Amino acid sequence: MALEPGKPTRQKRSRKKEGVKPGRVSWIHGTKLKFFASRADEWKAASEADGPTLASLYTKVTNLYGPKYGYDMADGDDLDTDVEDPTDPDAKIPGSEKLSEEEEAELSAKQDMVRKRIAVWYCRTYHQVDERDKNLFADVLVGLENTGPGCPHKAQPPHYYSRNYYEERVKSRFNAAWAVEAQRAKDLELEKGPSEIKIRNKITRLVYEGESEAWELTRSETRVQTAEEMNAVLKNAVYYLDPLAEAIAQKFGLNCSILLCGPMGDRGGVIKVRSVHAGRTQGLAPRKWFQLDPMGYEAAEKSMIKFSERCFSEEECRTRTMGVEQTTAALTVMGSAGVDGALASTSGVVSASTSGGTSDAIASTSGAGRAARGDAPAAAPTSGVVLGSSGGGGASGIGGGTPGAVGGQATPEPEPPVGEGGGGEDESQAVLHEVWKPSEGETERWTPELNKVFGVFATAKEELGPVWGTCVRAWVDLEAVSGFDNKGGQLTTDKQPKEIKDFIRGGCRWYIPKHLGDRLGSKTIPNLYVAQWWEWWGVIQPEEGRDGQAWRRCMGVLGLCKENQDGRSYARSRV
């Protein structure tokens, strides 16, 4: 209920008394506290067994308490004026000589009650841990400290020396010293043998301290990271670059984009751009920079690539390659043709940035990996696979046509698909048998994810025919170009239509969805397993690999997805 204007507010009355501490008041206070505290030294001496026993002390104090205060005084009462303490412990309360037997028994009961309360007060106020208990606790604590794990120590130079050079420079000397110590302990019949770790540390320190200055200079040189290590670091960059970009944008109230440009190990050492972005446009459909102006963003990427080409030599790009022979051939043609010319080599890798994509897009032909492995002759590429294109001016966005001449050399025209678009039945069966039968030892280099998904793809080979097999083979070859990198279930494209994306979210563990059971369907029955995969593969194929209506339906869905795509998830996929 609101108070009327001008009416004083109601004040809550405090129950605390001024000058009195909160809580229950002890029955020993005032002059009684002074009376008992004056005998604290006697109680301590009695408790240490150096004086009278505690029982006799409690009896004495009780007898002195009675004549001064009486045994009927309430706990909260006290003397108005302090008087001198009695000195005779045998003194009795005045008038107790004329008590009857019943009154004497009642007085004795009161004395016993007061005596117990006095003993409790002394114990609670002055009692300390027994000296024996103190020693016991000390032993327990010291034992816990000695038996527990030691404090961590910062590694010293001999530790790093042992970690990196033990096999090469220490092991032989340690083995000799250990053999001598073991034989000595055996000859002397020692109960406890030598400590291996102590001898090893001692020998390591002696060897380390005996190293020459020349060796110290060679050791001080920084170890160069391998291409695999640098690629692993780049893969994890999004986990701290994306929050960093968001934090910078919030701190300064500005848009922030972080672009990394240089040789990418998983792209054959080719110079590419990886980026994260913070900041979106206003409106009902907010977009990031690369979504709002893909052509302008692509121009910025190309400018950064052109700058980076003058920062990294061919040898540096070659050392960034992740140990795949066919990718190093692309680096030999880098020069005036730029990155696109470098990619358009006989290895089958073609840059997609010239056909409307960003610099992060790549293309791989179906025969590239097999030609590099020696499984098949290096012939003209068949239907290629264009993955990861993020730019472009239209709804197609991915593989907007076949690349033309690059670096002054004409690209051979791809052959039509076998079986579906041309070729006899015998030829189709031969191709179908070839693509679904990996060469000897090939699957051993595959990741577990690649082996599993290849088996799932094979379930649709009869329904979809040789064209489906050619697509799968092209994807496997693309994995070979990138070093069969274990992506933990991530597919090699981030531009699937929304329908396919929803399907892959449930199937990325590489098993057939439970709601389908054994009904895989075919490419002519929509919304079933095989049709979903066929539409996706139709989108990522060049013009000669598309399948008419299926491709056109997917391109329409892709256009809608491109307009409504969430920028945050897409930005994470770019790094």
Coordinates of C-alpha atoms in Angstrom, one line a residue:
M1 CA 0.0 0.0 0.0
A2 CA 1.5 3.3 -1.1
L3 CA 1.9 6.0 1.6
E4 CA 0.1 9.3 1.2
P5 CA 2.2 12.3 0.1
G6 CA 3.7 14.2 3.0
K7 CA 3.1 11.3 5.5
P8 CA 6.4 10.2 7.2
T9 CA 7.7 6.8 6.2
R10 CA 7.4 4.0 8.7
Q11 CA 10.7 3.1 10.3
K12 CA 11.5 -0.4 11.4
R13 CA 12.5 -0.6 15.0
S14 CA 15.8 -2.3 15.7
R15 CA 15.8 -5.0 18.4
K16 CA 19.5 -4.5 19.1
K17 CA 20.4 -3.0 22.4
E18 CA 23.1 -0.3 22.3
G19 CA 26.4 -1.5 23.7
V20 CA 25.4 -5.1 23.7
K21 CA 26.8 -7.7 21.3
P22 CA 24.3 -9.7 19.4
G23 CA 23.7 -13.4 20.2
R24 CA 23.2 -15.4 23.4
V25 CA 24.9 -14.0 26.5
S26 CA 27.0 -16.5 28.5
W27 CA 26.1 -17.2 32.1
I28 CA 29.6 -16.1 33.0
H29 CA 29.9 -12.4 32.5
G30 CA 30.7 -9.2 34.4
T31 CA 32.2 -9.9 37.9
K32 CA 31.7 -13.7 37.4
L33 CA 34.0 -13.6 34.3
K34 CA 36.6 -11.8 36.4
F35 CA 36.2 -14.4 39.2
F36 CA 36.8 -17.4 36.9
A37 CA 39.5 -15.8 34.8
S38 CA 41.6 -15.0 37.8
R39 CA 42.1 -18.8 38.3
A40 CA 43.0 -19.6 34.7
D41 CA 46.7 -20.2 35.6
E42 CA 45.6 -22.8 38.2
W43 CA 43.5 -24.5 35.7
K44 CA 46.3 -24.7 33.1
A45 CA 48.7 -26.0 35.7
A46 CA 46.2 -28.7 36.7
S47 CA 45.5 -29.6 33.1
E48 CA 49.2 -30.2 32.5
A49 CA 49.4 -32.5 35.6
D50 CA 52.0 -30.2 37.2
G51 CA 49.6 -29.1 40.0
P52 CA 46.5 -30.3 41.7
T53 CA 44.1 -32.4 39.7
L54 CA 41.3 -30.8 37.7
A55 CA 38.6 -32.5 39.9
S56 CA 39.9 -30.9 43.1
L57 CA 40.2 -27.5 41.3
Y58 CA 36.6 -27.6 40.1
T59 CA 35.5 -28.5 43.7
K60 CA 37.5 -25.6 45.1
V61 CA 36.2 -23.0 42.6
T62 CA 32.7 -24.2 43.2
N63 CA 33.0 -23.9 47.0
L64 CA 34.4 -20.3 46.5
Y65 CA 31.6 -19.4 44.0
G66 CA 28.8 -20.3 46.4
P67 CA 29.5 -17.9 49.3
K68 CA 30.0 -15.0 46.8
Y69 CA 27.2 -15.5 44.3
G70 CA 25.0 -18.3 45.6
Y71 CA 23.9 -21.3 43.6
D72 CA 20.4 -19.8 42.8
M73 CA 21.6 -16.7 40.8
A74 CA 20.1 -16.5 37.4
D75 CA 22.4 -16.7 34.3
G76 CA 21.7 -13.1 33.3
D77 CA 22.1 -11.6 36.8
D78 CA 25.3 -10.3 38.4
L79 CA 26.4 -8.4 41.5
D80 CA 25.7 -4.7 41.4
T81 CA 29.1 -4.1 43.1
D82 CA 32.0 -6.5 43.1
V83 CA 33.1 -7.8 46.5
E84 CA 36.3 -9.5 47.6
D85 CA 36.6 -13.2 46.7
P86 CA 36.4 -15.7 49.5
T87 CA 39.7 -17.2 50.5
D88 CA 38.6 -20.3 52.5
P89 CA 37.6 -23.1 50.1
D90 CA 35.9 -24.9 53.0
A91 CA 33.7 -22.0 53.8
K92 CA 29.9 -22.6 53.6
I93 CA 27.0 -20.5 52.5
P94 CA 25.6 -18.5 55.5
G95 CA 22.7 -20.3 57.0
S96 CA 23.5 -23.7 55.6
E97 CA 24.1 -25.1 59.1
K98 CA 20.4 -25.0 60.0
L99 CA 19.2 -26.8 56.8
S100 CA 17.2 -30.0 57.0
E101 CA 18.2 -33.2 55.2
E102 CA 16.0 -32.5 52.2
E103 CA 17.3 -28.9 51.9
E104 CA 20.9 -30.2 52.2
A105 CA 20.3 -32.7 49.4
E106 CA 18.8 -30.0 47.2
L107 CA 21.8 -27.7 47.9
S108 CA 24.2 -30.5 47.1
A109 CA 22.4 -31.1 43.8
K110 CA 22.7 -27.4 42.9
Q111 CA 26.4 -27.5 43.8
D112 CA 27.0 -30.5 41.5
M113 CA 25.1 -28.7 38.6
V114 CA 27.2 -25.5 39.0
R115 CA 30.4 -27.6 39.3
K116 CA 29.7 -29.2 35.9
R117 CA 29.0 -25.9 34.3
I118 CA 32.2 -24.5 35.6
A119 CA 34.2 -27.4 34.3
V120 CA 32.6 -27.0 30.8
W121 CA 33.4 -23.3 30.7
Y122 CA 37.0 -23.8 31.6
C123 CA 37.5 -26.6 29.0
R124 CA 35.8 -24.5 26.3
T125 CA 37.7 -21.4 27.1
Y126 CA 41.2 -22.5 27.9
H127 CA 41.5 -26.1 26.5
Q128 CA 44.3 -26.5 23.9
V129 CA 45.3 -29.5 21.7
D130 CA 47.3 -31.9 23.7
E131 CA 51.0 -31.9 22.9
R132 CA 50.9 -35.5 21.8
D133 CA 48.0 -34.7 19.4
K134 CA 50.0 -31.8 18.1
N135 CA 52.9 -34.1 17.2
L136 CA 50.5 -36.6 15.6
F137 CA 49.0 -33.9 13.4
A138 CA 52.5 -32.7 12.4
D139 CA 53.5 -36.2 11.5
V140 CA 50.4 -36.7 9.3
L141 CA 50.9 -33.3 7.5
V142 CA 54.6 -34.0 6.9
G143 CA 53.8 -37.4 5.6
L144 CA 51.2 -36.0 3.2
E145 CA 53.7 -33.5 1.9
N146 CA 56.4 -36.0 1.4
T147 CA 54.3 -38.7 -0.3
G148 CA 52.3 -36.3 -2.5
P149 CA 53.4 -35.1 -6.0
G150 CA 56.1 -32.6 -6.0
C151 CA 55.7 -29.0 -7.2
P152 CA 56.1 -28.6 -10.9
H153 CA 59.4 -27.1 -12.0
K154 CA 60.3 -25.3 -15.2
A155 CA 62.2 -27.4 -17.6
Q156 CA 65.9 -26.7 -17.6
P157 CA 68.3 -26.7 -20.6
P158 CA 69.4 -30.4 -19.9
H159 CA 65.7 -31.5 -20.1
Y160 CA 65.3 -30.0 -23.6
Y161 CA 68.6 -31.4 -24.6
S162 CA 67.5 -34.9 -23.5
R163 CA 64.2 -34.6 -25.2
N164 CA 65.8 -33.7 -28.6
Y165 CA 69.2 -35.4 -28.6
Y166 CA 69.0 -38.3 -26.2
E167 CA 69.0 -41.0 -28.9
E168 CA 71.7 -39.3 -30.9
R169 CA 74.2 -38.1 -28.2
V170 CA 73.3 -39.5 -24.8
K171 CA 72.0 -43.0 -25.1
S172 CA 75.2 -44.8 -25.8
R173 CA 77.1 -43.2 -22.9
F174 CA 74.1 -43.9 -20.6
N175 CA 74.0 -47.6 -21.5
A176 CA 77.7 -47.9 -20.7
A177 CA 77.4 -46.1 -17.3
W178 CA 74.3 -48.1 -16.5
A179 CA 76.0 -51.4 -17.2
V180 CA 78.9 -50.4 -14.9
E181 CA 76.6 -49.4 -12.0
A182 CA 74.4 -52.5 -12.4
Q183 CA 77.5 -54.8 -12.3
R184 CA 78.8 -52.9 -9.2
A185 CA 75.6 -53.3 -7.3
K186 CA 75.6 -57.0 -8.2
D187 CA 79.2 -57.5 -7.0
L188 CA 78.6 -55.7 -3.7
E189 CA 75.3 -57.5 -3.2
L190 CA 73.5 -54.3 -2.5
E191 CA 69.9 -54.5 -1.3
K192 CA 68.9 -51.5 -3.3
G193 CA 70.0 -51.3 -6.9
P194 CA 71.0 -48.1 -8.7
S195 CA 68.4 -45.5 -9.8
E196 CA 68.1 -45.5 -13.6
I197 CA 66.6 -42.0 -13.8
K198 CA 69.3 -40.5 -11.5
I199 CA 72.1 -42.0 -13.6
R200 CA 70.4 -40.9 -16.8
N201 CA 70.0 -37.3 -15.6
K202 CA 73.6 -37.2 -14.4
I203 CA 75.0 -38.5 -17.7
T204 CA 72.7 -36.1 -19.7
R205 CA 73.9 -33.1 -17.7
L206 CA 77.6 -34.2 -18.2
V207 CA 77.1 -34.6 -21.9
Y208 CA 75.2 -31.3 -22.2
E209 CA 77.9 -29.3 -20.3
G210 CA 80.6 -30.9 -22.4
E211 CA 79.1 -29.7 -25.7
S212 CA 81.2 -27.3 -27.8
E213 CA 80.4 -23.7 -28.7
A214 CA 80.0 -24.7 -32.3
W215 CA 77.3 -27.1 -31.4
E216 CA 75.6 -24.4 -29.3
L217 CA 75.4 -22.2 -32.4
T218 CA 73.8 -24.9 -34.5
R219 CA 71.3 -25.6 -31.7
S220 CA 70.3 -22.0 -31.4
E221 CA 68.9 -22.0 -34.9
T222 CA 65.1 -22.1 -35.0
R223 CA 63.6 -25.3 -36.1
V224 CA 61.5 -25.0 -39.3
Q225 CA 57.9 -26.2 -39.0
T226 CA 56.8 -28.9 -41.4
A227 CA 54.0 -28.3 -43.9
E228 CA 51.7 -30.6 -41.9
E229 CA 52.3 -28.7 -38.7
M230 CA 51.7 -25.3 -40.4
N231 CA 48.5 -26.7 -42.0
A232 CA 47.3 -28.0 -38.6
V233 CA 47.9 -24.5 -37.1
L234 CA 46.0 -22.9 -39.9
K235 CA 43.1 -25.2 -39.4
N236 CA 42.7 -24.2 -35.8
A237 CA 43.1 -20.5 -36.6
V238 CA 39.4 -19.8 -36.8
Y239 CA 38.9 -20.7 -33.2
Y240 CA 40.8 -17.7 -32.0
L241 CA 40.7 -15.4 -35.1
D242 CA 36.9 -15.2 -35.2
P243 CA 36.6 -14.2 -31.5
L244 CA 39.5 -11.8 -32.0
A245 CA 37.7 -10.1 -34.9
E246 CA 34.5 -9.9 -33.0
A247 CA 36.3 -8.4 -30.0
I248 CA 38.1 -5.8 -32.1
A249 CA 34.8 -4.8 -33.7
Q250 CA 33.1 -4.4 -30.3
K251 CA 36.1 -2.6 -28.8
F252 CA 36.3 0.1 -31.5
G253 CA 32.8 0.1 -32.8
L254 CA 34.0 -0.6 -36.3
N255 CA 33.9 -3.4 -38.9
C256 CA 36.9 -5.8 -38.8
S257 CA 38.2 -8.3 -41.4
I258 CA 41.3 -10.4 -40.9
L259 CA 42.8 -11.8 -44.1
L260 CA 45.6 -14.4 -44.2
C261 CA 47.3 -14.8 -47.5
G262 CA 50.2 -17.2 -48.4
P263 CA 51.0 -20.7 -49.6
M264 CA 48.4 -23.2 -48.4
G265 CA 49.7 -26.7 -47.7
D266 CA 46.4 -28.4 -48.3
R267 CA 46.2 -26.6 -51.7
G268 CA 49.5 -27.8 -53.0
G269 CA 51.5 -24.8 -51.8
V270 CA 49.4 -22.4 -53.9
I271 CA 49.0 -18.8 -52.6
K272 CA 45.4 -18.4 -51.3
V273 CA 43.4 -16.2 -49.0
R274 CA 41.7 -17.3 -45.8
S275 CA 39.6 -14.8 -43.9
V276 CA 37.2 -14.0 -41.0
H277 CA 34.9 -11.1 -40.8
A278 CA 33.0 -9.2 -38.1
G279 CA 30.4 -6.7 -39.1
R280 CA 27.1 -7.0 -41.0
T281 CA 24.8 -4.7 -43.0
Q282 CA 21.6 -3.3 -41.6
G283 CA 18.2 -4.6 -42.6
L284 CA 16.1 -7.7 -42.4
A285 CA 18.8 -9.8 -44.2
P286 CA 22.2 -8.7 -42.8
R287 CA 25.2 -9.6 -44.8
K288 CA 29.0 -9.6 -44.4
W289 CA 31.4 -7.9 -46.8
F290 CA 32.0 -10.9 -49.1
Q291 CA 28.2 -11.5 -49.3
L292 CA 27.2 -8.0 -50.1
D293 CA 29.9 -7.2 -52.7
P294 CA 31.4 -10.5 -53.9
M295 CA 33.0 -9.0 -56.9
G296 CA 34.6 -6.2 -54.9
Y297 CA 35.8 -8.7 -52.3
E298 CA 37.2 -10.9 -55.0
A299 CA 39.1 -8.0 -56.3
A300 CA 40.6 -7.4 -52.9
E301 CA 41.6 -11.0 -52.6
K302 CA 43.2 -11.0 -56.0
S303 CA 45.2 -7.8 -55.0
M304 CA 46.3 -9.5 -51.8
I305 CA 47.4 -12.6 -53.8
K306 CA 49.3 -10.5 -56.2
F307 CA 51.1 -8.9 -53.4
S308 CA 51.9 -12.2 -51.7
E309 CA 53.3 -13.6 -54.9
R310 CA 56.1 -11.1 -54.5
C311 CA 56.6 -12.1 -50.8
F312 CA 57.0 -15.9 -51.2
S313 CA 59.4 -17.6 -53.5
E314 CA 58.7 -20.8 -55.4
E315 CA 60.9 -22.7 -53.0
E316 CA 58.9 -21.4 -50.0
C317 CA 55.7 -22.5 -51.7
R318 CA 57.1 -25.9 -52.5
T319 CA 58.2 -26.5 -48.9
R320 CA 54.6 -25.7 -47.8
T321 CA 53.2 -28.5 -49.9
M322 CA 52.0 -31.5 -47.8
G323 CA 54.1 -34.2 -49.3
V324 CA 52.0 -34.9 -52.5
E325 CA 54.1 -35.2 -55.6
Q326 CA 51.4 -34.1 -58.1
T327 CA 50.8 -30.8 -56.4
T328 CA 54.5 -29.7 -56.7
A329 CA 54.2 -29.7 -60.4
A330 CA 51.8 -26.8 -60.2
L331 CA 54.4 -24.6 -58.7
T332 CA 56.9 -24.9 -61.6
V333 CA 54.7 -22.7 -63.9
M334 CA 54.2 -19.9 -61.4
G335 CA 55.4 -16.6 -62.8
S336 CA 53.8 -14.1 -65.0
A337 CA 50.6 -16.2 -65.2
G338 CA 50.1 -15.8 -61.5
V339 CA 48.3 -18.2 -59.2
D340 CA 45.7 -19.2 -61.8
G341 CA 48.4 -20.1 -64.2
A342 CA 50.2 -22.1 -61.5
L343 CA 47.0 -24.1 -60.8
A344 CA 46.3 -24.9 -64.4
S345 CA 49.0 -27.5 -64.7
T346 CA 49.0 -31.1 -65.7
S347 CA 48.2 -32.1 -62.2
G348 CA 44.5 -31.5 -62.9
V349 CA 44.2 -28.6 -60.4
V350 CA 42.5 -25.5 -61.9
S351 CA 41.8 -22.3 -60.1
A352 CA 38.1 -21.4 -59.8
S353 CA 38.7 -17.8 -59.1
T354 CA 38.7 -17.1 -62.9
S355 CA 35.1 -18.4 -63.2
G356 CA 33.4 -16.4 -60.6
G357 CA 34.7 -18.0 -57.4
T358 CA 37.1 -16.8 -54.7
S359 CA 40.7 -17.7 -54.4
D360 CA 39.9 -20.4 -51.9
A361 CA 38.0 -22.5 -54.6
I362 CA 39.8 -25.3 -56.4
A363 CA 38.9 -27.8 -59.1
S364 CA 40.1 -31.3 -59.6
T365 CA 39.6 -33.6 -62.6
S366 CA 38.6 -37.2 -62.2
G367 CA 41.8 -38.6 -63.6
A368 CA 44.3 -36.3 -62.0
G369 CA 45.0 -38.3 -58.9
R370 CA 45.1 -41.7 -60.7
A371 CA 47.5 -40.3 -63.3
A372 CA 49.8 -39.0 -60.6
R373 CA 49.8 -42.3 -58.8
G374 CA 50.4 -44.2 -62.0
D375 CA 47.1 -46.1 -61.9
A376 CA 46.0 -44.6 -65.3
P377 CA 47.6 -42.6 -68.0
A378 CA 47.5 -38.8 -67.8
A379 CA 44.8 -38.1 -70.4
A380 CA 42.5 -35.2 -71.0
P381 CA 40.4 -34.5 -67.9
T382 CA 36.9 -35.7 -67.8
S383 CA 34.1 -34.1 -65.8
G384 CA 35.7 -32.0 -63.1
V385 CA 34.6 -31.1 -59.6
V386 CA 34.6 -27.5 -58.5
L387 CA 34.4 -27.1 -54.7
G388 CA 34.2 -24.2 -52.3
S389 CA 33.6 -21.3 -54.6
S390 CA 32.3 -18.4 -52.5
G391 CA 32.1 -15.5 -54.8
G392 CA 30.7 -15.0 -58.2
G393 CA 28.1 -12.6 -59.6
G394 CA 25.1 -14.9 -60.0
A395 CA 23.2 -17.6 -58.3
S396 CA 25.4 -20.4 -59.7
G397 CA 28.3 -19.4 -57.5
I398 CA 30.0 -22.8 -57.9
G399 CA 31.7 -23.8 -61.0
G400 CA 30.2 -21.2 -63.2
G401 CA 31.5 -22.8 -66.4
T402 CA 34.6 -24.5 -67.7
P403 CA 37.9 -22.6 -67.3
G404 CA 39.3 -21.3 -70.5
A405 CA 42.9 -20.8 -71.6
V406 CA 45.2 -20.1 -68.7
G407 CA 48.8 -18.8 -69.0
G408 CA 48.6 -18.8 -72.8
Q409 CA 47.8 -22.5 -73.1
A410 CA 44.4 -23.9 -74.2
T411 CA 42.7 -26.2 -71.8
P412 CA 41.6 -29.5 -73.5
E413 CA 37.9 -29.9 -73.9
P414 CA 36.4 -32.4 -71.4
E415 CA 35.0 -35.6 -72.7
P416 CA 31.2 -36.2 -72.3
P417 CA 30.1 -38.4 -69.4
V418 CA 30.2 -42.1 -70.1
G419 CA 27.0 -44.1 -70.1
E420 CA 24.5 -41.3 -69.3
G421 CA 25.6 -38.9 -72.0
G422 CA 27.4 -41.0 -74.5
G423 CA 29.4 -44.2 -75.0
G424 CA 28.3 -47.8 -75.5
E425 CA 27.1 -50.2 -72.9
D426 CA 30.4 -52.2 -72.8
E427 CA 32.4 -49.0 -72.3
S428 CA 30.1 -47.9 -69.6
Q429 CA 30.5 -51.2 -67.7
A430 CA 34.2 -51.0 -68.0
V431 CA 34.3 -47.5 -66.6
L432 CA 31.9 -48.5 -63.8
H433 CA 34.1 -51.4 -62.8
E434 CA 37.2 -49.1 -62.9
V435 CA 36.0 -46.3 -60.7
W436 CA 34.5 -48.6 -58.0
K437 CA 37.6 -50.8 -57.7
P438 CA 40.5 -48.9 -56.0
S439 CA 44.0 -49.8 -57.0
E440 CA 46.1 -52.1 -54.8
G441 CA 47.2 -50.4 -51.6
E442 CA 45.2 -47.2 -52.4
T443 CA 42.6 -47.6 -49.6
E444 CA 45.4 -48.0 -47.0
R445 CA 46.3 -44.3 -47.5
W446 CA 42.7 -43.2 -47.1
T447 CA 41.4 -41.8 -43.8
P448 CA 38.7 -43.8 -41.9
E449 CA 36.1 -41.2 -43.0
L450 CA 37.0 -41.6 -46.7
N451 CA 36.8 -45.4 -46.5
K452 CA 33.4 -45.2 -44.9
V453 CA 31.9 -42.7 -47.2
F454 CA 33.3 -44.5 -50.2
G455 CA 31.3 -47.6 -49.1
V456 CA 28.1 -45.5 -48.7
F457 CA 28.6 -44.0 -52.1
A458 CA 29.0 -47.5 -53.6
T459 CA 25.5 -48.5 -52.5
A460 CA 24.1 -46.2 -55.2
K461 CA 26.4 -47.2 -58.1
E462 CA 23.9 -49.5 -59.8
E463 CA 21.1 -46.9 -59.7
L464 CA 23.2 -43.9 -60.8
G465 CA 25.5 -45.6 -63.3
P466 CA 29.0 -44.6 -64.5
V467 CA 28.5 -40.8 -64.1
W468 CA 27.9 -41.2 -60.4
G469 CA 31.1 -43.4 -60.2
T470 CA 33.0 -40.7 -62.1
C471 CA 31.9 -38.1 -59.7
V472 CA 32.9 -40.2 -56.7
R473 CA 36.3 -40.9 -58.3
A474 CA 36.9 -37.2 -58.9
W475 CA 36.2 -36.5 -55.2
V476 CA 38.6 -39.3 -54.1
D477 CA 41.3 -37.8 -56.4
L478 CA 40.7 -34.4 -54.9
E479 CA 41.3 -35.9 -51.5
A480 CA 44.5 -37.4 -52.8
V481 CA 45.7 -33.9 -54.0
S482 CA 45.0 -32.5 -50.6
G483 CA 46.9 -35.3 -48.9
F484 CA 43.9 -37.3 -47.6
D485 CA 43.6 -34.8 -44.8
N486 CA 41.4 -36.1 -42.0
K487 CA 38.5 -33.6 -41.8
G488 CA 36.6 -35.4 -39.1
G489 CA 33.5 -35.9 -41.2
Q490 CA 33.6 -32.5 -43.0
L491 CA 32.9 -32.7 -46.8
T492 CA 35.1 -30.9 -49.3
T493 CA 32.6 -28.3 -50.2
D494 CA 30.7 -25.7 -48.2
K495 CA 28.2 -24.7 -50.9
Q496 CA 25.6 -27.4 -50.9
P497 CA 22.0 -26.3 -51.4
K498 CA 20.0 -26.1 -48.1
E499 CA 18.2 -29.3 -48.8
I500 CA 21.4 -31.2 -49.1
K501 CA 22.9 -29.4 -46.1
D502 CA 20.1 -30.5 -43.9
F503 CA 20.6 -34.1 -45.1
I504 CA 24.3 -34.0 -44.6
R505 CA 23.9 -32.8 -41.0
G506 CA 22.3 -36.1 -40.2
G507 CA 24.5 -38.2 -42.5
C508 CA 27.9 -36.7 -41.8
R509 CA 28.8 -39.7 -39.6
W510 CA 28.7 -41.8 -42.8
Y511 CA 25.8 -44.1 -42.1
I512 CA 22.5 -44.5 -44.0
P513 CA 19.7 -42.5 -42.2
K514 CA 17.5 -44.7 -40.1
H515 CA 14.2 -43.3 -41.6
L516 CA 15.2 -44.7 -45.0
G517 CA 16.0 -48.2 -43.9
D518 CA 16.7 -50.3 -47.1
R519 CA 14.8 -47.9 -49.3
L520 CA 17.7 -46.0 -51.0
G521 CA 15.5 -45.0 -53.9
S522 CA 16.8 -43.7 -57.2
K523 CA 17.6 -40.4 -58.8
T524 CA 14.1 -40.1 -60.3
I525 CA 12.3 -40.4 -56.9
P526 CA 12.7 -37.1 -55.0
N527 CA 13.5 -36.7 -51.3
L528 CA 15.2 -40.1 -51.0
Y529 CA 18.8 -40.9 -50.3
V530 CA 20.1 -41.4 -53.8
A531 CA 18.2 -38.5 -55.2
Q532 CA 19.6 -36.2 -52.6
W533 CA 23.2 -37.2 -53.4
W534 CA 22.6 -37.0 -57.1
E535 CA 21.3 -33.5 -57.0
W536 CA 24.3 -32.4 -54.9
W537 CA 26.8 -33.9 -57.2
G538 CA 24.9 -32.4 -60.2
V539 CA 25.4 -28.9 -58.7
I540 CA 29.1 -29.2 -58.2
Q541 CA 29.8 -30.6 -61.7
P542 CA 30.8 -28.4 -64.7
E543 CA 28.3 -27.9 -67.5
E544 CA 29.0 -31.2 -69.2
G545 CA 28.5 -33.2 -66.0
R546 CA 25.1 -31.8 -65.0
D547 CA 21.9 -33.8 -65.3
G548 CA 19.3 -31.5 -66.7
Q549 CA 16.3 -31.0 -64.5
A550 CA 18.0 -32.2 -61.3
W551 CA 20.7 -29.6 -61.8
R552 CA 18.2 -26.8 -62.6
R553 CA 16.2 -27.5 -59.5
C554 CA 19.2 -27.4 -57.3
M555 CA 20.5 -24.2 -58.8
G556 CA 17.2 -22.6 -57.9
V557 CA 17.5 -23.7 -54.3
L558 CA 21.1 -22.6 -54.3
G559 CA 20.1 -19.1 -55.3
L560 CA 17.7 -18.8 -52.4
C561 CA 20.2 -20.2 -50.0
K562 CA 22.8 -17.8 -51.2
E563 CA 20.5 -14.9 -50.4
N564 CA 19.5 -16.1 -47.0
Q565 CA 22.7 -17.8 -45.8
D566 CA 23.9 -17.0 -42.3
G567 CA 27.2 -15.1 -42.5
R568 CA 28.7 -16.4 -39.2
S569 CA 28.7 -20.1 -40.1
Y570 CA 30.0 -19.3 -43.6
A571 CA 32.8 -17.1 -42.2
R572 CA 33.9 -19.9 -39.9
S573 CA 34.1 -22.3 -42.9
R574 CA 36.4 -20.0 -44.8
V575 CA 39.4 -20.4 -42.5

